[in-house]
Coordinates of C-alpha atoms in Angstrom, one line a residue:
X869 CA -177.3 140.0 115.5
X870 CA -179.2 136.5 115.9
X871 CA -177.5 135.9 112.4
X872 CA -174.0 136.4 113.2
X873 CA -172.7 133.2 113.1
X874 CA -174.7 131.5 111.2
X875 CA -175.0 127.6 110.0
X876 CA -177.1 126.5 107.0
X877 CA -177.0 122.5 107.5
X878 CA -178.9 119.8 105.0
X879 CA -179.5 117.1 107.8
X880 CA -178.0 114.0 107.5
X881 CA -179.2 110.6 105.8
X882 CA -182.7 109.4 107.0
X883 CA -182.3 105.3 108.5
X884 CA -179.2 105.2 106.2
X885 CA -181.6 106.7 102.9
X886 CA -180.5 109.7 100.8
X887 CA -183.2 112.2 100.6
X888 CA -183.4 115.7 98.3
X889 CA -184.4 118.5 100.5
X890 CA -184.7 121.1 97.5
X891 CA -187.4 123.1 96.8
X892 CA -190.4 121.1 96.0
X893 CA -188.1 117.7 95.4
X894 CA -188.6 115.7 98.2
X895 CA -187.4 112.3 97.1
X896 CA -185.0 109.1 97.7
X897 CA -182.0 109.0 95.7
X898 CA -183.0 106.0 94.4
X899 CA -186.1 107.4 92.4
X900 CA -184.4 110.2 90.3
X901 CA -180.3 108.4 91.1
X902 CA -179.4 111.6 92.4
X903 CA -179.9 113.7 95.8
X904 CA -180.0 117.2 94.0
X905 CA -177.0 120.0 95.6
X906 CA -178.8 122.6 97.7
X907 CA -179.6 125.2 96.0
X908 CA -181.2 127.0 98.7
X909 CA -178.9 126.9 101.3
X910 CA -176.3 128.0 98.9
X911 CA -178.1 130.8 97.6
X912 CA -178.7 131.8 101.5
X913 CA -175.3 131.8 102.5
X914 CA -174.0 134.0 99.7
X915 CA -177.2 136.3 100.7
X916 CA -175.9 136.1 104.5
X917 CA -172.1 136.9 103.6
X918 CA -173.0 139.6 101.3
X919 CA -174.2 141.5 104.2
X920 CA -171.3 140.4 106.7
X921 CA -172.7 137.3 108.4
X922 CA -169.9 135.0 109.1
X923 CA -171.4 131.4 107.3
X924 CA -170.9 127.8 107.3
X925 CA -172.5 125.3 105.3
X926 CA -172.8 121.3 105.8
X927 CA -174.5 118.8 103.0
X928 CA -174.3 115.9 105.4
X929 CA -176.6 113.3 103.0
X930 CA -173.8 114.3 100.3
X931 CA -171.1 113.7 102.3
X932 CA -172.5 110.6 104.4
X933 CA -171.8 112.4 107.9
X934 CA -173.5 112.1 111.3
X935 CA -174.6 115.6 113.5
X936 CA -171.4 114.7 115.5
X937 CA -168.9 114.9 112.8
X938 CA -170.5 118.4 112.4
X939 CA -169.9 119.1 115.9
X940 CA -166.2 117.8 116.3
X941 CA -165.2 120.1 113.0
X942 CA -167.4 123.0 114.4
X943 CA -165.5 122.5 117.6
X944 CA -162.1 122.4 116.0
X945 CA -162.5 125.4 113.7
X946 CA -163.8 127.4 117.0
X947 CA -167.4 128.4 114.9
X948 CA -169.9 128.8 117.5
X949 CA -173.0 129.0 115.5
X950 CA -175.6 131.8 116.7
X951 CA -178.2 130.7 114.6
X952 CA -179.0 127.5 112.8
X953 CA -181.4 127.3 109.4
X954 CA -182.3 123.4 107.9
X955 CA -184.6 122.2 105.0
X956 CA -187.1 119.9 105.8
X957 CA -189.7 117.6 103.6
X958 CA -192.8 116.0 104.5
X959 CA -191.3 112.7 104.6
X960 CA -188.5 113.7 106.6
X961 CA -189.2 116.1 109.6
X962 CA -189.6 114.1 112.2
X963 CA -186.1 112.4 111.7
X964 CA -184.6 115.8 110.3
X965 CA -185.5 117.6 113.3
X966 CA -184.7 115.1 115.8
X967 CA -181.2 115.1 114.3
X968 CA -181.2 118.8 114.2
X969 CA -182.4 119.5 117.7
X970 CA -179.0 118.1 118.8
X971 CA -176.9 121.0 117.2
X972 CA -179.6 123.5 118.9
X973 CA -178.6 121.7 122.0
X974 CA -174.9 121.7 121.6
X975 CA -175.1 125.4 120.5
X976 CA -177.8 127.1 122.4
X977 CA -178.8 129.0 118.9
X978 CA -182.1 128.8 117.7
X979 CA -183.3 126.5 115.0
X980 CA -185.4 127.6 111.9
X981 CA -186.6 125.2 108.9
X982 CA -188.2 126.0 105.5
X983 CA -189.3 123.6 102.7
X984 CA -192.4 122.7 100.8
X985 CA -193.5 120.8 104.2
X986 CA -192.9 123.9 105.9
X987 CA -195.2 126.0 103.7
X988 CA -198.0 123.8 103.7
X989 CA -199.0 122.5 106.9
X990 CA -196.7 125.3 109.0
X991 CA -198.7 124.9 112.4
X992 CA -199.2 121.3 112.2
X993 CA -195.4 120.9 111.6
X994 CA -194.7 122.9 114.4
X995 CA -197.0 121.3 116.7
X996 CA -194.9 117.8 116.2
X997 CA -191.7 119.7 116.4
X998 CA -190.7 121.0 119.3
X999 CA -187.0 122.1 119.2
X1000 CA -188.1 124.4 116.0
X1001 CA -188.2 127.9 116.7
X1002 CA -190.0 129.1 113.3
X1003 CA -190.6 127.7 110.0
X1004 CA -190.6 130.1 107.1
X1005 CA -193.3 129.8 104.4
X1006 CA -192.8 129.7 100.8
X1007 CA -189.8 131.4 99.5
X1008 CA -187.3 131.5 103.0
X1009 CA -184.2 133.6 101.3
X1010 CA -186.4 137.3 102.4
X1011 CA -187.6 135.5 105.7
X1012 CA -184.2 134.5 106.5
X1013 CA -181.9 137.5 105.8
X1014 CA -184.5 139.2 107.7
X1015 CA -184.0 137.1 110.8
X1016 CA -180.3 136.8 110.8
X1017 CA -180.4 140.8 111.6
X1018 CA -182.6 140.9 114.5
X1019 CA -181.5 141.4 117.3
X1020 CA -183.3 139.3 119.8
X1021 CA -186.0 136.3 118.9
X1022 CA -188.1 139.4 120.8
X1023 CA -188.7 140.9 117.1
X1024 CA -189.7 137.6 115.1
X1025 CA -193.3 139.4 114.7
X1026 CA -191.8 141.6 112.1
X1027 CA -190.8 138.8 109.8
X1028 CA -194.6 138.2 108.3
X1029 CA -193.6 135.0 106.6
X1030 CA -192.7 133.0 109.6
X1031 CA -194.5 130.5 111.6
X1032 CA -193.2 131.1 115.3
X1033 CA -193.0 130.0 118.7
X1034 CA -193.7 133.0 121.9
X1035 CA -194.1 131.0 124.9
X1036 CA -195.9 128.4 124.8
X1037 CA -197.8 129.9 121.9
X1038 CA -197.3 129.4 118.0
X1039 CA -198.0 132.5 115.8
X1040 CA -199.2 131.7 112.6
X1041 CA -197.5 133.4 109.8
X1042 CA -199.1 136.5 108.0
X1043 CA -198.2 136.0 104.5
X1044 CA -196.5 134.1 101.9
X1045 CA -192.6 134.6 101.5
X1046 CA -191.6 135.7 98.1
X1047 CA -187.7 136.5 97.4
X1048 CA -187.7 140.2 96.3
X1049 CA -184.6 139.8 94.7
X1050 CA -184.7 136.5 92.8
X1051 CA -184.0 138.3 89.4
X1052 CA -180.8 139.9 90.6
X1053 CA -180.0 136.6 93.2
X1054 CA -176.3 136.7 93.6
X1055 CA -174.4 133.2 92.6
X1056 CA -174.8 130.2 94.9
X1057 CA -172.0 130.3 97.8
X1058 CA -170.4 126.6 95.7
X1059 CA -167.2 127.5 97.0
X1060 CA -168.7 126.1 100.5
X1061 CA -169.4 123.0 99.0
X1062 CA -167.7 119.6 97.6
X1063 CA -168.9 119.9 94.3
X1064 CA -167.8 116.1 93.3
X1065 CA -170.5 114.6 95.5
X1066 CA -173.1 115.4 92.8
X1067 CA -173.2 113.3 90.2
X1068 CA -175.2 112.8 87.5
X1069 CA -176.5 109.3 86.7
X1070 CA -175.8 108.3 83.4
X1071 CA -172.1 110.6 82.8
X1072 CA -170.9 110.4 86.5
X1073 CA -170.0 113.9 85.9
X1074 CA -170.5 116.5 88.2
X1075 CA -173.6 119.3 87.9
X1076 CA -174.6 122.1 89.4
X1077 CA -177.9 124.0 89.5
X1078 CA -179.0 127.2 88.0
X1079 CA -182.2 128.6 88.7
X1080 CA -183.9 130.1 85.4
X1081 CA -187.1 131.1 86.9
X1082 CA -189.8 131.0 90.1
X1083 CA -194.0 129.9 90.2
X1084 CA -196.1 128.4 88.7
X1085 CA -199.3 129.4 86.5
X1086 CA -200.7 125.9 85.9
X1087 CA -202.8 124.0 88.9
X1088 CA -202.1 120.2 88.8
X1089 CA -203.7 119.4 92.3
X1090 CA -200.9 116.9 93.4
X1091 CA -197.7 119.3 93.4
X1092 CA -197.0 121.8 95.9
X1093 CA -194.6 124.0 93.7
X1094 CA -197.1 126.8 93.8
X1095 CA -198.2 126.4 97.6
X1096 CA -193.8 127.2 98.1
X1097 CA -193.1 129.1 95.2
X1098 CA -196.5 130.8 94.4
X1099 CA -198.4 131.1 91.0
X1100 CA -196.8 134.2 89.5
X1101 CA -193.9 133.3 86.9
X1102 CA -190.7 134.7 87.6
X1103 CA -188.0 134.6 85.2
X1104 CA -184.2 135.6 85.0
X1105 CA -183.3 137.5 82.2
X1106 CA -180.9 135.6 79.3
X1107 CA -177.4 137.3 80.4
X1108 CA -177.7 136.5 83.8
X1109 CA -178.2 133.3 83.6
X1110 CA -175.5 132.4 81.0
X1111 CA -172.9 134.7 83.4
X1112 CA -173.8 132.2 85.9
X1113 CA -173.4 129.1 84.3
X1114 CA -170.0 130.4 82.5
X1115 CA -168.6 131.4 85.7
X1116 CA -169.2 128.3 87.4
X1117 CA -167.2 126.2 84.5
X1118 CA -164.7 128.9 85.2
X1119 CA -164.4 128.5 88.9
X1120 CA -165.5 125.1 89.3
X1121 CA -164.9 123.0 86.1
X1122 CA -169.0 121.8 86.1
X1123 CA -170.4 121.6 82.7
X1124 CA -173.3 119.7 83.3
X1125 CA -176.3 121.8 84.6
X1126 CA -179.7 121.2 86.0
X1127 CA -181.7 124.1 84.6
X1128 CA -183.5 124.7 87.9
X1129 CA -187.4 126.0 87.1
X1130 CA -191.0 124.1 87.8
X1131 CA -191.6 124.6 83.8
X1132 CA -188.6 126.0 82.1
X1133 CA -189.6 126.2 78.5
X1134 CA -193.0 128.0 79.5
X1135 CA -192.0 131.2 77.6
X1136 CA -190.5 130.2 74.7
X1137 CA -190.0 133.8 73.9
X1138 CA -187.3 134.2 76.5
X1139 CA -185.9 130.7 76.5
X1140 CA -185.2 130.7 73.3
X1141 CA -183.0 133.9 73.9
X1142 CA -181.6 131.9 76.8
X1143 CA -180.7 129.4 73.7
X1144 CA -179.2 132.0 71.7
X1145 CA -177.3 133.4 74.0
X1146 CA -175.6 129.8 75.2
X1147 CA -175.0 128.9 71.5
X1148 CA -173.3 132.4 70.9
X1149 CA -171.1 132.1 73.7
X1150 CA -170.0 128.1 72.8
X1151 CA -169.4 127.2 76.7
X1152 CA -169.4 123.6 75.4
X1153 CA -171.8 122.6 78.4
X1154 CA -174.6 120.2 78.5
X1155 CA -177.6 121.3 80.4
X1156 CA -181.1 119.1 81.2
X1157 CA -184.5 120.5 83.0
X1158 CA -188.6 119.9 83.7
X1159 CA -190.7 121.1 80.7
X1160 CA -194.4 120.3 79.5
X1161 CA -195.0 119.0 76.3
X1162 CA -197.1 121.5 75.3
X1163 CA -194.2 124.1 75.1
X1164 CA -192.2 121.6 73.1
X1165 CA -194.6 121.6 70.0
X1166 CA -192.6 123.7 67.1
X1167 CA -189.6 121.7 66.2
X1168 CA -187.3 125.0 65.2
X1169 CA -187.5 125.6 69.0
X1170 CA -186.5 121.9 70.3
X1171 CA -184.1 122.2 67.6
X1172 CA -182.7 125.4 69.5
X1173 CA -182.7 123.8 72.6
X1174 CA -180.5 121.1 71.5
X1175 CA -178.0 123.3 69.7
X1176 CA -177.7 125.3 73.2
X1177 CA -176.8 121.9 75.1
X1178 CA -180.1 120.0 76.2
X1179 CA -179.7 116.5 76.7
X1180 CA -182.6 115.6 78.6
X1181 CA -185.8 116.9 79.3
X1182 CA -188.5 115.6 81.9
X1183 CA -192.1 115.7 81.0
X1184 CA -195.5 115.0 83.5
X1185 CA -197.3 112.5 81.1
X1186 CA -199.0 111.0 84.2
X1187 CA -201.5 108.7 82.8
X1188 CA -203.4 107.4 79.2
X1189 CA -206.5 109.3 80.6
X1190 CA -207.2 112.7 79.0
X1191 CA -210.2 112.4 81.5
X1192 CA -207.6 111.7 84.4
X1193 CA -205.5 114.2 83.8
X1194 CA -208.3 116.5 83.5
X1195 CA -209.5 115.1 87.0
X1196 CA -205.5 116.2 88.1
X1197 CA -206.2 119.8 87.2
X1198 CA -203.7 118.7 84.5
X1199 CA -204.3 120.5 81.1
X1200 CA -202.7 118.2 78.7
X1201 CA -203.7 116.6 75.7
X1202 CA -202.5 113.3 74.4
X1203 CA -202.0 114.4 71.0
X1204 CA -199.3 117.5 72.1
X1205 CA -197.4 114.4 74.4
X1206 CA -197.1 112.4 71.1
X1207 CA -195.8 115.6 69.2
X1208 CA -193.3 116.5 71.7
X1209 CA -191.9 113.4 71.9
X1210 CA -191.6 113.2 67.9
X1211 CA -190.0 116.7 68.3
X1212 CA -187.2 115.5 70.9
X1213 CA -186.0 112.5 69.1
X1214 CA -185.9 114.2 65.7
X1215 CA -183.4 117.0 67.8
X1216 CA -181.7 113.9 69.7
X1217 CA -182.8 115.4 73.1
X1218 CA -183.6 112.0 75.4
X1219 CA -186.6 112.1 77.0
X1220 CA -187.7 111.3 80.8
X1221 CA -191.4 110.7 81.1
X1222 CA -192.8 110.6 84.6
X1223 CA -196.2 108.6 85.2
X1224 CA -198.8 108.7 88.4
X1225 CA -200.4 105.3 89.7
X1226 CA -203.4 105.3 92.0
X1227 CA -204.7 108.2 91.3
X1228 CA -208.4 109.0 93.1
X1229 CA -211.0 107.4 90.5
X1230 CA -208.3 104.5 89.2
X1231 CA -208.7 101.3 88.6
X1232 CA -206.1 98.3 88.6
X1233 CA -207.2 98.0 84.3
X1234 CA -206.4 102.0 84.0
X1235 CA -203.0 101.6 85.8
X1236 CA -202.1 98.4 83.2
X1237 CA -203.0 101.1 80.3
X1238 CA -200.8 104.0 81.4
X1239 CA -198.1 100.9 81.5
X1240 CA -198.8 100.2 78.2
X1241 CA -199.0 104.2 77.1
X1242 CA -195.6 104.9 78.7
X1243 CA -194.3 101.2 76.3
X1244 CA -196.3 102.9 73.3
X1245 CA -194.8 106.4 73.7
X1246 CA -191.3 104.9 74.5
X1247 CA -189.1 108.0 75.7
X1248 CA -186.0 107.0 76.9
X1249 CA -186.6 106.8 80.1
X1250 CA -189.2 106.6 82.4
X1251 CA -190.5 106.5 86.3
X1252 CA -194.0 105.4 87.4
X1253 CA -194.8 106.9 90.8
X1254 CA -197.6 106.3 93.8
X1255 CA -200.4 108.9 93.5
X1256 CA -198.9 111.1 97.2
X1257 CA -201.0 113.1 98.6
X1258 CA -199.0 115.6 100.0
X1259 CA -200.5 117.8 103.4
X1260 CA -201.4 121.2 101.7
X1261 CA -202.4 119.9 98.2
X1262 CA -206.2 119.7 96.5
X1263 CA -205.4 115.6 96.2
X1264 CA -204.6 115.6 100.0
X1265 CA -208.0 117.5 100.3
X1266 CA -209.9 115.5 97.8
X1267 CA -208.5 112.0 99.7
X1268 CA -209.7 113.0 102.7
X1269 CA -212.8 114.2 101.6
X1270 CA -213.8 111.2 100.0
X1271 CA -212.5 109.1 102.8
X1272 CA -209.7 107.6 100.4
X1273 CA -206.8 108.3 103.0
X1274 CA -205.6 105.4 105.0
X1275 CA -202.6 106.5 106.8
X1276 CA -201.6 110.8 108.2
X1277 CA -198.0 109.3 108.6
X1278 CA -196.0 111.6 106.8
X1279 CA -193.0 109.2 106.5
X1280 CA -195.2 107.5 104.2
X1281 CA -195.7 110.3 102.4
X1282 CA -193.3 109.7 99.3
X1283 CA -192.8 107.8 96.3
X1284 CA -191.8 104.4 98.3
X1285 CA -195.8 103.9 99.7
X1286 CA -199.3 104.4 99.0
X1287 CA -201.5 106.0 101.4
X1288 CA -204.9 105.5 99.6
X1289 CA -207.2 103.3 99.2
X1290 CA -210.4 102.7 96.9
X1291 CA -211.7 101.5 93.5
X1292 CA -209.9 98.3 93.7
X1293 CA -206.9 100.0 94.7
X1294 CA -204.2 100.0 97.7
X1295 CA -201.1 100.0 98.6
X1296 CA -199.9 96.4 97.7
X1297 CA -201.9 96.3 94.2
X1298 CA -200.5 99.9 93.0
X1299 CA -196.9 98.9 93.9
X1300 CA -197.3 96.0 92.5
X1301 CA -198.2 97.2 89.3
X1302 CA -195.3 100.0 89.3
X1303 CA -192.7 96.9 89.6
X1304 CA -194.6 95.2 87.5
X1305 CA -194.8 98.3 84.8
X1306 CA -191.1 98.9 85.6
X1307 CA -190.1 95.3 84.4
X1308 CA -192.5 96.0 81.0
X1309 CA -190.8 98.9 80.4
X1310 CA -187.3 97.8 81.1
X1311 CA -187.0 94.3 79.9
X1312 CA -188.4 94.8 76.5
X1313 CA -185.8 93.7 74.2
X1314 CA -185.0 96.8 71.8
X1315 CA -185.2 98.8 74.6
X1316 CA -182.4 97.1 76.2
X1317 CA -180.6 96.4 72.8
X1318 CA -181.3 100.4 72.4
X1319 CA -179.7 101.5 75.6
X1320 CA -177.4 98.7 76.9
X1321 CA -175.1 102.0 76.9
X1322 CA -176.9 103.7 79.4
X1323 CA -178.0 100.7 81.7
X1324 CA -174.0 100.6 81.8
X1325 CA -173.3 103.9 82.5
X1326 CA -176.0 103.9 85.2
X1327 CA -174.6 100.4 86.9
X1328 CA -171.2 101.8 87.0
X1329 CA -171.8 105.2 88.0
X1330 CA -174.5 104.4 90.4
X1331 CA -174.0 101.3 91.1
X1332 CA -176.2 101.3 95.0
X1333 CA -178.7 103.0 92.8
X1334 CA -179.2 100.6 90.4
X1335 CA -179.1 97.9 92.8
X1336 CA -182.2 99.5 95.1
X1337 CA -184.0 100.1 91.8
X1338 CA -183.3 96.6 90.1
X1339 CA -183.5 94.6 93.4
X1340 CA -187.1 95.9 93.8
X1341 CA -188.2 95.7 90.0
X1342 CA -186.8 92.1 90.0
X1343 CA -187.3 90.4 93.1
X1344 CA -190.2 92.5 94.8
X1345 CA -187.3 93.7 97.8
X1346 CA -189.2 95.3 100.3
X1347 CA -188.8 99.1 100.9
X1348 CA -186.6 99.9 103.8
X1349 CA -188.3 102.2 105.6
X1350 CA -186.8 105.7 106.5
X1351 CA -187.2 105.5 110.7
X1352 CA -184.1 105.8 112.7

């Protein structure tokens, strides 16, 4: 079998920058003060060793390694990998693949990526990387288990979701990869892991991730969660879910979860019995997640949400506009924002609230009103993000259609640049105005009075972190580019 020996690796640190590699997240640690653990890869190799495949798994961003510390313990255990499978972003591919094309080298096994870059722009990706063997697209765990029983890279045609190389040809893939089994997943393969290098910001506690549900129905044009995941919502049922999260505490000791899902709360229906069935059990855990503020409108459910252990939720506001978000394919009004946001603090759930600058159609005045929404609204905390138009998505389409799009680098292609330009707008004047909407935010008086707490916590328990993200809100630092 291809798969016999097989190595799941997250590649290594990008120019000395933490990146996530996790299912749509493809950030710097900086902008969330976390690199998220790799759900993916550990949900493949418990996959791979429930059907015999011998497994190894390296974070190297979490633990700060190089490809040839890899090598030297691969060499000293005597694990000759067969077959080697990586995540990739759009930011990251050239570097990740240049670091992985060393182990395909050392090895002689062939290499195979997935990720939201993957699933987008498949050909395109493989066309710049040539040490890649095939790229899976959308959901790789089907794909994957699929390839790691071949017996030759002679049968790759019968893996439909793959993007592959036969001679000096690239075969397109023939359809969208979907995980069969996602409602009956085993547990992650943790035990692989070191679970203390992930942290939470904030407690410096160790999490863990637990995925609650698949897709997405709603069509903002920016994300690519439905171009890797698909539309169709998928949801674990309420037992399974708790099971999971109570055996980790048992096994591992983690109490703090990322409940892992695009929109979590969407069916309230069956969240809520996710609620009932953590209160019921008393697991004494603390749990945070994505939501929209539309599903946080009836306070008896928020209320149930924090008596089953939320302490955070994340919400898209994205702009003041109605109109805007409208133009986003984002169907939200201001008036259920406000109302969720009541809802939260009345529960004591804090509240992140994520906002897009530069948006196509923006003007330097709209981005100085969103600044002064986010300091009306007041959550908690808050992020204000580039407008990126990532290959694949309806605003990379739009961009380039309107001849907004000033750079195809796809290094640039995160939260640390913008790539557009138009209305008044580029790169210099929208990051200026995040710093600038940053220091607004921040350095308002009762909000630091509020939560000296939890600028403390966040100083001390991410201390590099804080510095990047203060250092740049402060004194304009320039963003070190990601390029080895």
């Amino acid at each position: 079998m291809i798969g016999e020996r097989t190595l799941l690796v997250n590649p290594p640190l990008v120019g000395g920058i933490a990146f996530t590699r996790q299912g749509r997240c493809q950030e710097r640690e900086e902008v969330l003060g976390t690199t998220k653990p790799p759900l993916t890869l550990a949900l493949l190799a418990s996959l791979l060793r429930e059907r015999g495949h011998a497994v190894r798994l390296a974070d190297l961003t979490a633990t700060r390694q190089e490809i040839d510390d890899l090598i030297r313990a691969l060499d000293a255990e005597g694990f000759l990998p067969t077959l080697i499978l990586f995540p990739s972003t759009t930011p990251t591919l050239a570097a990740d693949v240049a670091a992985m094309a060393c182990l395909k080298a050392r090895y002689d096994a062939p290499l195979f990526c997935f990720g939201p870059h993957a699933s987008t722009t498949p050909v395109a990706s493989m066309e710049r990387a040539a040490a890649v063997d095939g790229m899976f697209v959308g959901e790789p765990e089907d794909g994957a288990v699929a390839l790691a029983a071949l017996g030759s890279l002679d049968e790759l045609g019968s893996i439909a979701s793959l993007t592959y190389r036969r001679g000096g040809d690239i075969i397109p893939h023939r359809a969208h990869g979907s995980f069969g089994g996602f409602l009956t997943a085993p547990m992650p393969a943790w035990d692989l892991l070191d679970l203390t290098r992930y942290r939470l910001p904030l407690v410096g506690r160790p999490y863990l991730i637990v995925e609650t549900s698949r897709g997405c129905p709603y069509t903002c044009d920016f994300c690519v969660a439905p171009l890797h995941q698909g539309y169709k919502f998928r949801e674990r049922s309420a037992t399974a879910l708790v099971d999971e999260m109570e055996r980790v505490v048992r096994e591992h000791g983690v109490k703090f979860f990322y409940l892992w899902g695009d929109t979590v709360t969407l069916n309230v229906k069956s969240f809520s019995a996710i609620c009932e069935e953590l209160i019921a059990r008393r697991l004494d855990v603390r749990w945070f997640g994505n939501a929209r503020a539309d599903n946080l409108q009836d306070p008896a459910f928020v209320d149930r949400l924090k008596r089953s252990g939320c302490w955070m939720l994340a919400l898209g506001i994205e702009t003041e506009s109605d109109q805007t978000r409208k133009d986003m394919m984002k169907r939200l009004e201001s008036l259920k924002i406000r109302k969720a946001l009541q809802n939260m603090r009345a529960s004591g759930i804090k509240s992140f609230g994520f906002f897009i600058f530069g948006y196509p159609g923006e003007t330097p005045a709209a981005l100085e009103r969103t600044t002064s929404y986010a300091i009306e609204l007041d959550p908690d905390f808050a992020n204000f993000y580039p407008a990126v138009p990532y290959p694949g998505t309806e605003l990379y389409a739009k961009a380039k259609r309107d001849g907004l799009l000033v750079s195809e680098d796809w290094t640039r292609m995160e939260y640390s640049y913008y790539v557009m330009e138009g209305n008044g707008l580029n790169e210099q004047v929208v990051m200026e105005a995040i710093n600038r909407a940053k220091r607004r935010f921040f350095l308002r008086p009762g909000y630091i009075a509020r939560h000296a707490g939890d600028l403390a916590k966040l100083a001390t328990s991410k201390w590099g972190v804080a510095w990047h993200i203060g250092s740049r809100m402060l004194l304009g630092a320039k963003v070190v580019d990601a390029v080895k």
